[in-house]
JSON list of C-alpha atoms in Angstrom, two decimals:
[
{"chain": "A", "resi": 1, "resn": "MET", "atom": "CA", "xyz": [42.82, 24.22, 71.40]},
{"chain": "A", "resi": 2, "resn": "ARG", "atom": "CA", "xyz": [40.75, 21.34, 70.22]},
{"chain": "A", "resi": 3, "resn": "LEU", "atom": "CA", "xyz": [42.66, 20.77, 67.02]},
{"chain": "A", "resi": 4, "resn": "GLU", "atom": "CA", "xyz": [40.51, 17.88, 65.77]},
{"chain": "A", "resi": 5, "resn": "TYR", "atom": "CA", "xyz": [37.45, 20.11, 65.97]},
{"chain": "A", "resi": 6, "resn": "PHE", "atom": "CA", "xyz": [39.31, 23.13, 64.47]},
{"chain": "A", "resi": 7, "resn": "GLN", "atom": "CA", "xyz": [38.54, 25.03, 67.63]},
{"chain": "A", "resi": 8, "resn": "MET", "atom": "CA", "xyz": [41.69, 27.03, 68.18]},
{"chain": "A", "resi": 9, "resn": "ILE", "atom": "CA", "xyz": [40.65, 29.50, 70.76]},
{"chain": "A", "resi": 10, "resn": "ASP", "atom": "CA", "xyz": [40.27, 28.48, 74.42]},
{"chain": "A", "resi": 11, "resn": "ARG", "atom": "CA", "xyz": [39.34, 31.75, 76.04]},
{"chain": "A", "resi": 12, "resn": "ILE", "atom": "CA", "xyz": [38.60, 35.27, 75.15]},
{"chain": "A", "resi": 13, "resn": "GLU", "atom": "CA", "xyz": [40.60, 37.30, 77.69]},
{"chain": "A", "resi": 14, "resn": "THR", "atom": "CA", "xyz": [39.77, 40.80, 76.58]},
{"chain": "A", "resi": 15, "resn": "LEU", "atom": "CA", "xyz": [37.29, 42.19, 74.05]},
{"chain": "A", "resi": 16, "resn": "ASP", "atom": "CA", "xyz": [37.14, 45.94, 73.55]},
{"chain": "A", "resi": 17, "resn": "LEU", "atom": "CA", "xyz": [34.59, 46.80, 70.94]},
{"chain": "A", "resi": 18, "resn": "GLY", "atom": "CA", "xyz": [35.23, 50.54, 71.14]},
{"chain": "A", "resi": 19, "resn": "GLU", "atom": "CA", "xyz": [38.91, 50.04, 70.37]},
{"chain": "A", "resi": 20, "resn": "GLY", "atom": "CA", "xyz": [38.20, 47.14, 68.00]},
{"chain": "A", "resi": 21, "resn": "ARG", "atom": "CA", "xyz": [40.59, 44.80, 69.82]},
{"chain": "A", "resi": 22, "resn": "ILE", "atom": "CA", "xyz": [40.52, 41.29, 71.21]},
{"chain": "A", "resi": 23, "resn": "VAL", "atom": "CA", "xyz": [43.01, 39.22, 73.18]},
{"chain": "A", "resi": 24, "resn": "CYS", "atom": "CA", "xyz": [42.48, 35.45, 73.31]},
{"chain": "A", "resi": 25, "resn": "ARG", "atom": "CA", "xyz": [44.25, 32.54, 74.94]},
{"chain": "A", "resi": 26, "resn": "ALA", "atom": "CA", "xyz": [45.07, 29.37, 73.09]},
{"chain": "A", "resi": 27, "resn": "VAL", "atom": "CA", "xyz": [46.90, 26.43, 74.54]},
{"chain": "A", "resi": 28, "resn": "VAL", "atom": "CA", "xyz": [48.45, 23.88, 72.26]},
{"chain": "A", "resi": 29, "resn": "PRO", "atom": "CA", "xyz": [47.45, 20.39, 73.35]},
{"chain": "A", "resi": 30, "resn": "GLU", "atom": "CA", "xyz": [50.09, 17.90, 74.48]},
{"chain": "A", "resi": 31, "resn": "ARG", "atom": "CA", "xyz": [48.77, 15.28, 72.11]},
{"chain": "A", "resi": 32, "resn": "SER", "atom": "CA", "xyz": [47.05, 15.30, 68.78]},
{"chain": "A", "resi": 33, "resn": "THR", "atom": "CA", "xyz": [47.03, 13.10, 65.74]},
{"chain": "A", "resi": 34, "resn": "ILE", "atom": "CA", "xyz": [48.22, 16.13, 63.89]},
{"chain": "A", "resi": 35, "resn": "PHE", "atom": "CA", "xyz": [51.55, 15.80, 65.65]},
{"chain": "A", "resi": 36, "resn": "GLU", "atom": "CA", "xyz": [51.94, 12.20, 64.45]},
{"chain": "A", "resi": 37, "resn": "GLY", "atom": "CA", "xyz": [52.58, 13.66, 61.00]},
{"chain": "A", "resi": 38, "resn": "HIS", "atom": "CA", "xyz": [53.85, 17.11, 61.85]},
{"chain": "A", "resi": 39, "resn": "PHE", "atom": "CA", "xyz": [56.41, 15.83, 62.58]},
{"chain": "A", "resi": 40, "resn": "PRO", "atom": "CA", "xyz": [57.20, 12.29, 63.77]},
{"chain": "A", "resi": 41, "resn": "GLY", "atom": "CA", "xyz": [59.21, 12.59, 66.91]},
{"chain": "A", "resi": 42, "resn": "GLN", "atom": "CA", "xyz": [59.36, 16.39, 66.65]},
{"chain": "A", "resi": 43, "resn": "PRO", "atom": "CA", "xyz": [55.81, 17.73, 67.18]},
{"chain": "A", "resi": 44, "resn": "LEU", "atom": "CA", "xyz": [55.15, 21.30, 65.99]},
{"chain": "A", "resi": 45, "resn": "LEU", "atom": "CA", "xyz": [51.93, 23.35, 65.55]},
{"chain": "A", "resi": 46, "resn": "PRO", "atom": "CA", "xyz": [51.54, 23.72, 61.77]},
{"chain": "A", "resi": 47, "resn": "GLY", "atom": "CA", "xyz": [52.00, 27.25, 60.51]},
{"chain": "A", "resi": 48, "resn": "VAL", "atom": "CA", "xyz": [48.61, 27.16, 58.79]},
{"chain": "A", "resi": 49, "resn": "LEU", "atom": "CA", "xyz": [47.03, 26.53, 62.14]},
{"chain": "A", "resi": 50, "resn": "MET", "atom": "CA", "xyz": [48.79, 29.57, 63.53]},
{"chain": "A", "resi": 51, "resn": "VAL", "atom": "CA", "xyz": [47.18, 31.53, 60.85]},
{"chain": "A", "resi": 52, "resn": "GLU", "atom": "CA", "xyz": [43.81, 29.88, 61.59]},
{"chain": "A", "resi": 53, "resn": "THR", "atom": "CA", "xyz": [44.25, 30.78, 65.23]},
{"chain": "A", "resi": 54, "resn": "MET", "atom": "CA", "xyz": [44.63, 34.41, 64.40]},
{"chain": "A", "resi": 55, "resn": "ALA", "atom": "CA", "xyz": [41.70, 34.16, 62.00]},
{"chain": "A", "resi": 56, "resn": "GLN", "atom": "CA", "xyz": [39.40, 32.69, 64.62]},
{"chain": "A", "resi": 57, "resn": "SER", "atom": "CA", "xyz": [40.38, 35.27, 67.17]},
{"chain": "A", "resi": 58, "resn": "ALA", "atom": "CA", "xyz": [39.81, 38.08, 64.63]},
{"chain": "A", "resi": 59, "resn": "GLY", "atom": "CA", "xyz": [36.59, 36.30, 63.59]},
{"chain": "A", "resi": 60, "resn": "TYR", "atom": "CA", "xyz": [35.22, 36.60, 67.15]},
{"chain": "A", "resi": 61, "resn": "LEU", "atom": "CA", "xyz": [36.08, 40.31, 67.03]},
{"chain": "A", "resi": 62, "resn": "VAL", "atom": "CA", "xyz": [34.29, 40.87, 63.76]},
{"chain": "A", "resi": 63, "resn": "LEU", "atom": "CA", "xyz": [31.23, 38.88, 64.95]},
{"chain": "A", "resi": 64, "resn": "ALA", "atom": "CA", "xyz": [31.07, 40.89, 68.14]},
{"chain": "A", "resi": 65, "resn": "LYS", "atom": "CA", "xyz": [31.42, 44.15, 66.22]},
{"chain": "A", "resi": 66, "resn": "ASN", "atom": "CA", "xyz": [28.59, 43.34, 63.86]},
{"chain": "A", "resi": 67, "resn": "GLY", "atom": "CA", "xyz": [26.37, 41.92, 66.60]},
{"chain": "A", "resi": 68, "resn": "PHE", "atom": "CA", "xyz": [26.53, 38.45, 65.05]},
{"chain": "A", "resi": 69, "resn": "SER", "atom": "CA", "xyz": [24.52, 39.73, 62.13]},
{"chain": "A", "resi": 70, "resn": "ARG", "atom": "CA", "xyz": [27.02, 38.56, 59.52]},
{"chain": "A", "resi": 71, "resn": "MET", "atom": "CA", "xyz": [29.49, 35.64, 59.29]},
{"chain": "A", "resi": 72, "resn": "PRO", "atom": "CA", "xyz": [33.14, 36.44, 58.69]},
{"chain": "A", "resi": 73, "resn": "LEU", "atom": "CA", "xyz": [34.65, 34.08, 56.12]},
{"chain": "A", "resi": 74, "resn": "LEU", "atom": "CA", "xyz": [38.43, 34.03, 55.44]},
{"chain": "A", "resi": 75, "resn": "ALA", "atom": "CA", "xyz": [39.20, 35.82, 52.25]},
{"chain": "A", "resi": 76, "resn": "LYS", "atom": "CA", "xyz": [42.81, 36.78, 52.26]},
{"chain": "A", "resi": 77, "resn": "ILE", "atom": "CA", "xyz": [45.94, 36.43, 54.31]},
{"chain": "A", "resi": 78, "resn": "GLU", "atom": "CA", "xyz": [48.54, 39.18, 53.78]},
{"chain": "A", "resi": 79, "resn": "GLN", "atom": "CA", "xyz": [52.08, 39.47, 55.10]},
{"chain": "A", "resi": 80, "resn": "ALA", "atom": "CA", "xyz": [51.83, 36.29, 57.16]},
{"chain": "A", "resi": 81, "resn": "LYS", "atom": "CA", "xyz": [55.04, 35.74, 59.10]},
{"chain": "A", "resi": 82, "resn": "LEU", "atom": "CA", "xyz": [55.64, 32.59, 61.06]},
{"chain": "A", "resi": 83, "resn": "ARG", "atom": "CA", "xyz": [58.53, 33.70, 63.14]},
{"chain": "A", "resi": 84, "resn": "ASN", "atom": "CA", "xyz": [59.13, 30.80, 65.48]},
{"chain": "A", "resi": 85, "resn": "PHE", "atom": "CA", "xyz": [58.18, 27.25, 66.18]},
{"chain": "A", "resi": 86, "resn": "VAL", "atom": "CA", "xyz": [55.32, 26.40, 68.48]},
{"chain": "A", "resi": 87, "resn": "GLU", "atom": "CA", "xyz": [55.44, 23.19, 70.40]},
{"chain": "A", "resi": 88, "resn": "PRO", "atom": "CA", "xyz": [52.80, 21.22, 72.24]},
{"chain": "A", "resi": 89, "resn": "ARG", "atom": "CA", "xyz": [51.72, 22.65, 75.70]},
{"chain": "A", "resi": 90, "resn": "SER", "atom": "CA", "xyz": [52.56, 26.23, 74.58]},
{"chain": "A", "resi": 91, "resn": "ALA", "atom": "CA", "xyz": [50.23, 28.76, 75.98]},
{"chain": "A", "resi": 92, "resn": "LEU", "atom": "CA", "xyz": [49.67, 31.36, 73.29]},
{"chain": "A", "resi": 93, "resn": "THR", "atom": "CA", "xyz": [48.35, 34.92, 73.53]},
{"chain": "A", "resi": 94, "resn": "VAL", "atom": "CA", "xyz": [46.44, 35.92, 70.43]},
{"chain": "A", "resi": 95, "resn": "GLU", "atom": "CA", "xyz": [45.92, 39.67, 69.85]},
{"chain": "A", "resi": 96, "resn": "CYS", "atom": "CA", "xyz": [43.89, 41.04, 66.97]},
{"chain": "A", "resi": 97, "resn": "GLU", "atom": "CA", "xyz": [42.65, 44.45, 65.98]},
{"chain": "A", "resi": 98, "resn": "LEU", "atom": "CA", "xyz": [40.10, 45.68, 63.46]},
{"chain": "A", "resi": 99, "resn": "LEU", "atom": "CA", "xyz": [41.72, 47.84, 60.87]},
{"chain": "A", "resi": 100, "resn": "HIS", "atom": "CA", "xyz": [38.68, 48.53, 58.74]},
{"chain": "A", "resi": 101, "resn": "GLU", "atom": "CA", "xyz": [35.05, 47.54, 58.64]},
{"chain": "A", "resi": 102, "resn": "GLY", "atom": "CA", "xyz": [33.95, 47.86, 55.07]},
{"chain": "A", "resi": 103, "resn": "SER", "atom": "CA", "xyz": [30.71, 47.04, 53.16]},
{"chain": "A", "resi": 104, "resn": "GLY", "atom": "CA", "xyz": [30.69, 43.23, 53.09]},
{"chain": "A", "resi": 105, "resn": "PHE", "atom": "CA", "xyz": [34.26, 42.82, 54.31]},
{"chain": "A", "resi": 106, "resn": "ALA", "atom": "CA", "xyz": [36.50, 43.44, 57.31]},
{"chain": "A", "resi": 107, "resn": "VAL", "atom": "CA", "xyz": [40.29, 43.86, 57.57]},
{"chain": "A", "resi": 108, "resn": "THR", "atom": "CA", "xyz": [42.11, 42.78, 60.72]},
{"chain": "A", "resi": 109, "resn": "LYS", "atom": "CA", "xyz": [45.65, 42.43, 61.94]},
{"chain": "A", "resi": 110, "resn": "GLY", "atom": "CA", "xyz": [46.66, 39.70, 64.29]},
{"chain": "A", "resi": 111, "resn": "GLN", "atom": "CA", "xyz": [49.59, 38.45, 66.19]},
{"chain": "A", "resi": 112, "resn": "ILE", "atom": "CA", "xyz": [50.49, 35.46, 68.35]},
{"chain": "A", "resi": 113, "resn": "ARG", "atom": "CA", "xyz": [52.83, 35.71, 71.31]},
{"chain": "A", "resi": 114, "resn": "HIS", "atom": "CA", "xyz": [54.47, 32.92, 73.31]},
{"chain": "A", "resi": 115, "resn": "ASP", "atom": "CA", "xyz": [56.39, 33.73, 76.43]},
{"chain": "A", "resi": 116, "resn": "GLY", "atom": "CA", "xyz": [56.30, 37.36, 75.49]},
{"chain": "A", "resi": 117, "resn": "GLN", "atom": "CA", "xyz": [57.85, 36.78, 72.13]},
{"chain": "A", "resi": 118, "resn": "ARG", "atom": "CA", "xyz": [55.99, 37.23, 68.89]},
{"chain": "A", "resi": 119, "resn": "VAL", "atom": "CA", "xyz": [55.77, 33.95, 67.05]},
{"chain": "A", "resi": 120, "resn": "ALA", "atom": "CA", "xyz": [53.38, 34.85, 64.12]},
{"chain": "A", "resi": 121, "resn": "ASP", "atom": "CA", "xyz": [51.60, 37.81, 62.65]},
{"chain": "A", "resi": 122, "resn": "ALA", "atom": "CA", "xyz": [49.43, 38.51, 59.65]},
{"chain": "A", "resi": 123, "resn": "GLU", "atom": "CA", "xyz": [46.80, 40.79, 58.13]},
{"chain": "A", "resi": 124, "resn": "ILE", "atom": "CA", "xyz": [43.69, 38.87, 57.66]},
{"chain": "A", "resi": 125, "resn": "ARG", "atom": "CA", "xyz": [40.72, 39.92, 55.55]},
{"chain": "A", "resi": 126, "resn": "PHE", "atom": "CA", "xyz": [37.24, 38.50, 55.74]},
{"chain": "A", "resi": 127, "resn": "ARG", "atom": "CA", "xyz": [34.17, 38.62, 53.55]},
{"chain": "A", "resi": 128, "resn": "THR", "atom": "CA", "xyz": [31.18, 39.16, 55.85]},
{"chain": "A", "resi": 129, "resn": "MET", "atom": "CA", "xyz": [28.04, 37.51, 54.68]},
{"chain": "A", "resi": 130, "resn": "PRO", "atom": "CA", "xyz": [24.59, 36.67, 55.95]},
{"chain": "A", "resi": 131, "resn": "PHE", "atom": "CA", "xyz": [24.59, 33.50, 57.93]},
{"chain": "A", "resi": 132, "resn": "PRO", "atom": "CA", "xyz": [23.55, 30.56, 55.79]},
{"chain": "A", "resi": 133, "resn": "SER", "atom": "CA", "xyz": [21.25, 29.32, 58.57]},
{"chain": "A", "resi": 134, "resn": "ASP", "atom": "CA", "xyz": [19.91, 30.37, 61.94]},
{"chain": "A", "resi": 135, "resn": "ASP", "atom": "CA", "xyz": [21.28, 27.16, 63.38]},
{"chain": "A", "resi": 136, "resn": "LEU", "atom": "CA", "xyz": [24.85, 28.02, 62.45]},
{"chain": "A", "resi": 137, "resn": "ARG", "atom": "CA", "xyz": [24.44, 31.51, 63.89]},
{"chain": "A", "resi": 138, "resn": "ALA", "atom": "CA", "xyz": [23.14, 30.05, 67.11]},
{"chain": "A", "resi": 139, "resn": "LEU", "atom": "CA", "xyz": [26.01, 27.57, 67.24]},
{"chain": "A", "resi": 140, "resn": "LEU", "atom": "CA", "xyz": [28.57, 30.34, 66.80]},
{"chain": "A", "resi": 141, "resn": "ILE", "atom": "CA", "xyz": [26.91, 32.40, 69.49]},
{"chain": "A", "resi": 142, "resn": "GLU", "atom": "CA", "xyz": [27.06, 29.43, 71.83]},
{"chain": "A", "resi": 143, "resn": "THR", "atom": "CA", "xyz": [30.66, 28.78, 70.93]},
{"chain": "A", "resi": 144, "resn": "ALA", "atom": "CA", "xyz": [31.49, 32.43, 71.63]},
{"chain": "A", "resi": 145, "resn": "ARG", "atom": "CA", "xyz": [29.77, 32.31, 74.99]},
{"chain": "A", "resi": 146, "resn": "GLY", "atom": "CA", "xyz": [31.59, 29.01, 75.69]},
{"chain": "A", "resi": 147, "resn": "VAL", "atom": "CA", "xyz": [35.00, 30.70, 75.23]},
{"chain": "A", "resi": 148, "resn": "GLY", "atom": "CA", "xyz": [34.02, 33.48, 77.46]},
{"chain": "A", "resi": 149, "resn": "MET", "atom": "CA", "xyz": [32.62, 36.23, 75.25]},
{"chain": "A", "resi": 150, "resn": "ASP", "atom": "CA", "xyz": [31.06, 38.78, 77.52]},
{"chain": "A", "resi": 151, "resn": "ALA", "atom": "CA", "xyz": [27.29, 39.03, 77.54]},
{"chain": "A", "resi": 152, "resn": "ASP", "atom": "CA", "xyz": [27.57, 42.65, 76.51]},
{"chain": "A", "resi": 153, "resn": "ALA", "atom": "CA", "xyz": [29.18, 41.51, 73.25]},
{"chain": "A", "resi": 154, "resn": "LEU", "atom": "CA", "xyz": [26.59, 38.89, 72.51]},
{"chain": "A", "resi": 155, "resn": "PRO", "atom": "CA", "xyz": [23.34, 39.57, 70.67]},
{"chain": "A", "resi": 156, "resn": "VAL", "atom": "CA", "xyz": [20.54, 40.68, 72.97]},
{"chain": "A", "resi": 157, "resn": "GLU", "atom": "CA", "xyz": [18.62, 37.44, 72.64]},
{"chain": "A", "resi": 158, "resn": "ALA", "atom": "CA", "xyz": [21.69, 35.38, 73.55]},
{"chain": "A", "resi": 159, "resn": "ALA", "atom": "CA", "xyz": [22.63, 37.64, 76.44]},
{"chain": "A", "resi": 160, "resn": "VAL", "atom": "CA", "xyz": [19.06, 37.38, 77.88]},
{"chain": "A", "resi": 161, "resn": "GLY", "atom": "CA", "xyz": [19.34, 33.63, 77.65]},
{"chain": "A", "resi": 162, "resn": "ALA", "atom": "CA", "xyz": [22.66, 33.57, 79.46]},
{"chain": "B", "resi": 1, "resn": "MET", "atom": "CA", "xyz": [36.16, 63.55, 38.48]},
{"chain": "B", "resi": 2, "resn": "SER", "atom": "CA", "xyz": [39.40, 63.25, 36.55]},
{"chain": "B", "resi": 3, "resn": "ASP", "atom": "CA", "xyz": [41.43, 63.17, 39.75]},
{"chain": "B", "resi": 4, "resn": "THR", "atom": "CA", "xyz": [39.09, 60.50, 41.11]},
{"chain": "B", "resi": 5, "resn": "PHE", "atom": "CA", "xyz": [39.38, 58.52, 37.90]},
{"chain": "B", "resi": 6, "resn": "GLU", "atom": "CA", "xyz": [43.18, 58.73, 38.00]},
{"chain": "B", "resi": 7, "resn": "ALA", "atom": "CA", "xyz": [43.23, 57.49, 41.60]},
{"chain": "B", "resi": 8, "resn": "VAL", "atom": "CA", "xyz": [40.69, 54.66, 41.00]},
{"chain": "B", "resi": 9, "resn": "ALA", "atom": "CA", "xyz": [42.49, 53.45, 37.87]},
{"chain": "B", "resi": 10, "resn": "GLU", "atom": "CA", "xyz": [45.70, 53.51, 39.80]},
{"chain": "B", "resi": 11, "resn": "VAL", "atom": "CA", "xyz": [44.23, 51.44, 42.56]},
{"chain": "B", "resi": 12, "resn": "ILE", "atom": "CA", "xyz": [42.74, 48.93, 40.04]},
{"chain": "B", "resi": 13, "resn": "ALA", "atom": "CA", "xyz": [46.07, 48.59, 38.21]},
{"chain": "B", "resi": 14, "resn": "ASP", "atom": "CA", "xyz": [47.86, 48.15, 41.47]},
{"chain": "B", "resi": 15, "resn": "VAL", "atom": "CA", "xyz": [45.55, 45.44, 42.83]},
{"chain": "B", "resi": 16, "resn": "SER", "atom": "CA", "xyz": [44.80, 43.54, 39.66]},
{"chain": "B", "resi": 17, "resn": "ASP", "atom": "CA", "xyz": [46.73, 42.49, 36.56]},
{"chain": "B", "resi": 18, "resn": "ILE", "atom": "CA", "xyz": [45.05, 45.15, 34.49]},
{"chain": "B", "resi": 19, "resn": "GLU", "atom": "CA", "xyz": [47.21, 47.78, 32.80]},
{"chain": "B", "resi": 20, "resn": "LYS", "atom": "CA", "xyz": [46.15, 51.30, 33.77]},
{"chain": "B", "resi": 21, "resn": "SER", "atom": "CA", "xyz": [46.17, 52.26, 30.04]},
{"chain": "B", "resi": 22, "resn": "GLU", "atom": "CA", "xyz": [43.41, 49.71, 29.49]},
{"chain": "B", "resi": 23, "resn": "ILE", "atom": "CA", "xyz": [41.09, 51.48, 31.91]},
{"chain": "B", "resi": 24, "resn": "THR", "atom": "CA", "xyz": [38.75, 54.12, 30.49]},
{"chain": "B", "resi": 25, "resn": "LEU", "atom": "CA", "xyz": [35.85, 56.15, 31.77]},
{"chain": "B", "resi": 26, "resn": "ASP", "atom": "CA", "xyz": [33.48, 53.78, 29.93]},
{"chain": "B", "resi": 27, "resn": "SER", "atom": "CA", "xyz": [35.12, 50.54, 31.25]},
{"chain": "B", "resi": 28, "resn": "HIS", "atom": "CA", "xyz": [32.74, 48.35, 33.16]},
{"chain": "B", "resi": 29, "resn": "THR", "atom": "CA", "xyz": [34.82, 47.08, 36.06]},
{"chain": "B", "resi": 30, "resn": "ILE", "atom": "CA", "xyz": [33.24, 43.58, 35.96]},
{"chain": "B", "resi": 31, "resn": "ASN", "atom": "CA", "xyz": [32.19, 43.02, 32.37]},
{"chain": "B", "resi": 32, "resn": "ASP", "atom": "CA", "xyz": [35.11, 44.80, 30.59]},
{"chain": "B", "resi": 33, "resn": "LEU", "atom": "CA", "xyz": [37.90, 44.65, 33.08]},
{"chain": "B", "resi": 34, "resn": "GLY", "atom": "CA", "xyz": [36.97, 41.25, 34.48]},
{"chain": "B", "resi": 35, "resn": "ILE", "atom": "CA", "xyz": [37.56, 42.16, 38.10]},
{"chain": "B", "resi": 36, "resn": "ASP", "atom": "CA", "xyz": [36.58, 39.28, 40.28]},
{"chain": "B", "resi": 37, "resn": "SER", "atom": "CA", "xyz": [34.97, 39.46, 43.68]},
{"chain": "B", "resi": 38, "resn": "LEU", "atom": "CA", "xyz": [38.17, 39.08, 45.71]},
{"chain": "B", "resi": 39, "resn": "ASP", "atom": "CA", "xyz": [40.03, 41.76, 43.69]},
{"chain": "B", "resi": 40, "resn": "PHE", "atom": "CA", "xyz": [36.96, 43.98, 44.00]},
{"chain": "B", "resi": 41, "resn": "LEU", "atom": "CA", "xyz": [37.12, 43.54, 47.73]},
{"chain": "B", "resi": 42, "resn": "ASP", "atom": "CA", "xyz": [40.75, 44.69, 47.72]},
{"chain": "B", "resi": 43, "resn": "ILE", "atom": "CA", "xyz": [39.92, 47.65, 45.39]},
{"chain": "B", "resi": 44, "resn": "THR", "atom": "CA", "xyz": [37.05, 48.64, 47.70]},
{"chain": "B", "resi": 45, "resn": "TYR", "atom": "CA", "xyz": [39.38, 48.55, 50.75]},
{"chain": "B", "resi": 46, "resn": "ALA", "atom": "CA", "xyz": [42.02, 50.64, 48.86]},
{"chain": "B", "resi": 47, "resn": "ILE", "atom": "CA", "xyz": [39.43, 53.15, 47.74]},
{"chain": "B", "resi": 48, "resn": "ASP", "atom": "CA", "xyz": [37.87, 53.38, 51.28]},
{"chain": "B", "resi": 49, "resn": "LYS", "atom": "CA", "xyz": [41.30, 54.08, 52.66]},
{"chain": "B", "resi": 50, "resn": "ARG", "atom": "CA", "xyz": [42.36, 56.48, 50.04]},
{"chain": "B", "resi": 51, "resn": "PHE", "atom": "CA", "xyz": [39.22, 58.63, 50.13]},
{"chain": "B", "resi": 52, "resn": "GLY", "atom": "CA", "xyz": [38.26, 58.08, 53.78]},
{"chain": "B", "resi": 53, "resn": "ILE", "atom": "CA", "xyz": [34.86, 56.69, 52.85]},
{"chain": "B", "resi": 54, "resn": "LYS", "atom": "CA", "xyz": [32.94, 53.41, 53.10]},
{"chain": "B", "resi": 55, "resn": "MET", "atom": "CA", "xyz": [31.70, 52.47, 49.66]},
{"chain": "B", "resi": 56, "resn": "PRO", "atom": "CA", "xyz": [28.31, 50.84, 50.31]},
{"chain": "B", "resi": 57, "resn": "VAL", "atom": "CA", "xyz": [28.97, 48.09, 47.76]},
{"chain": "B", "resi": 58, "resn": "GLU", "atom": "CA", "xyz": [26.57, 45.65, 49.40]},
{"chain": "B", "resi": 59, "resn": "GLN", "atom": "CA", "xyz": [23.76, 48.27, 49.18]},
{"chain": "B", "resi": 60, "resn": "TRP", "atom": "CA", "xyz": [24.61, 48.84, 45.52]},
{"chain": "B", "resi": 61, "resn": "MET", "atom": "CA", "xyz": [24.47, 45.13, 44.81]},
{"chain": "B", "resi": 62, "resn": "GLU", "atom": "CA", "xyz": [21.13, 44.92, 46.56]},
{"chain": "B", "resi": 63, "resn": "ASP", "atom": "CA", "xyz": [19.78, 47.83, 44.51]},
{"chain": "B", "resi": 64, "resn": "VAL", "atom": "CA", "xyz": [20.85, 46.05, 41.33]},
{"chain": "B", "resi": 65, "resn": "ASN", "atom": "CA", "xyz": [19.53, 42.66, 42.41]},
{"chain": "B", "resi": 66, "resn": "GLU", "atom": "CA", "xyz": [16.22, 44.27, 43.43]},
{"chain": "B", "resi": 67, "resn": "GLY", "atom": "CA", "xyz": [15.89, 46.07, 40.11]},
{"chain": "B", "resi": 68, "resn": "ARG", "atom": "CA", "xyz": [16.15, 49.51, 41.71]},
{"chain": "B", "resi": 69, "resn": "ALA", "atom": "CA", "xyz": [19.26, 50.43, 39.67]},
{"chain": "B", "resi": 70, "resn": "GLU", "atom": "CA", "xyz": [21.31, 49.29, 36.75]},
{"chain": "B", "resi": 71, "resn": "ALA", "atom": "CA", "xyz": [24.73, 47.68, 37.44]},
{"chain": "B", "resi": 72, "resn": "GLU", "atom": "CA", "xyz": [26.27, 50.35, 35.14]},
{"chain": "B", "resi": 73, "resn": "HIS", "atom": "CA", "xyz": [25.12, 53.06, 37.52]},
{"chain": "B", "resi": 74, "resn": "PHE", "atom": "CA", "xyz": [27.70, 51.78, 40.07]},
{"chain": "B", "resi": 75, "resn": "PHE", "atom": "CA", "xyz": [30.30, 49.73, 38.17]},
{"chain": "B", "resi": 76, "resn": "VAL", "atom": "CA", "xyz": [31.13, 51.63, 34.96]},
{"chain": "B", "resi": 77, "resn": "MET", "atom": "CA", "xyz": [34.20, 53.66, 35.78]},
{"chain": "B", "resi": 78, "resn": "LYS", "atom": "CA", "xyz": [32.78, 57.19, 35.20]},
{"chain": "B", "resi": 79, "resn": "ASN", "atom": "CA", "xyz": [29.76, 56.32, 37.34]},
{"chain": "B", "resi": 80, "resn": "LEU", "atom": "CA", "xyz": [31.81, 54.60, 40.01]},
{"chain": "B", "resi": 81, "resn": "CYS", "atom": "CA", "xyz": [34.00, 57.75, 40.29]},
{"chain": "B", "resi": 82, "resn": "ALA", "atom": "CA", "xyz": [30.82, 59.90, 40.47]},
{"chain": "B", "resi": 83, "resn": "ARG", "atom": "CA", "xyz": [29.52, 57.71, 43.37]},
{"chain": "B", "resi": 84, "resn": "ILE", "atom": "CA", "xyz": [32.90, 58.10, 45.05]},
{"chain": "B", "resi": 85, "resn": "ASP", "atom": "CA", "xyz": [32.77, 61.88, 44.55]},
{"chain": "B", "resi": 86, "resn": "GLU", "atom": "CA", "xyz": [29.27, 61.93, 46.12]},
{"chain": "B", "resi": 87, "resn": "LEU", "atom": "CA", "xyz": [30.46, 59.92, 49.12]},
{"chain": "B", "resi": 88, "resn": "VAL", "atom": "CA", "xyz": [33.47, 62.26, 49.63]},
{"chain": "B", "resi": 89, "resn": "ALA", "atom": "CA", "xyz": [31.21, 65.31, 49.32]},
{"chain": "B", "resi": 90, "resn": "ALA", "atom": "CA", "xyz": [28.69, 63.86, 51.82]},
{"chain": "B", "resi": 91, "resn": "LYS", "atom": "CA", "xyz": [31.53, 63.33, 54.25]},
{"chain": "B", "resi": 92, "resn": "ALA", "atom": "CA", "xyz": [32.69, 66.90, 54.12]}
]
């Protein structure tokens, strides 16, 4: 995780487009300015960032499913449960599945596990919209490639350039 | 049509703050019922699931924006239900 850059996902471990499922790895850094406030002397990953971690993982899945043709934007969080505390240096497994791909939206379900135990889960809905710029699309493709998205899941022009 | 209307009105009442009794065949989902885009997304998802279809809302919006159709053709309840019935029939 690069918390200050809002980059929660370190690595895409598995991406199954047929099954509509993704598994990502996210390691909470040892230090971050966020921990100076949350909380002094008792650093914990804020719950909203656990939700964001699931949203980013699910976002990669939605992007891959639609061939990076549309940008997923967080629209709704349902049934979010933050079941346990997450401390610095925790290695998290983030699993998400696509429940429904609608016209202009996508519905996903995510969960985070730590040491085999579920620490958070939620249903996350996205609006999917045209990218506001080609530059942003290119940046997201590069970011996805950087965290290990398989060339098969990237748009053809990006895969060719890999 | 009446079964579809009942189901759609139920979905709308369930998702939004609108009383089911306020919803009529002639209600415009946006202009009369005031359903906003987020609630419409939830309603679309619920209808997709309930009828096993994918309502092409984006295509409809494009048709309206490009002047190929009137908004009423998709978003007045009786017409929305007719579009849903068409999608269900096309699936069969």
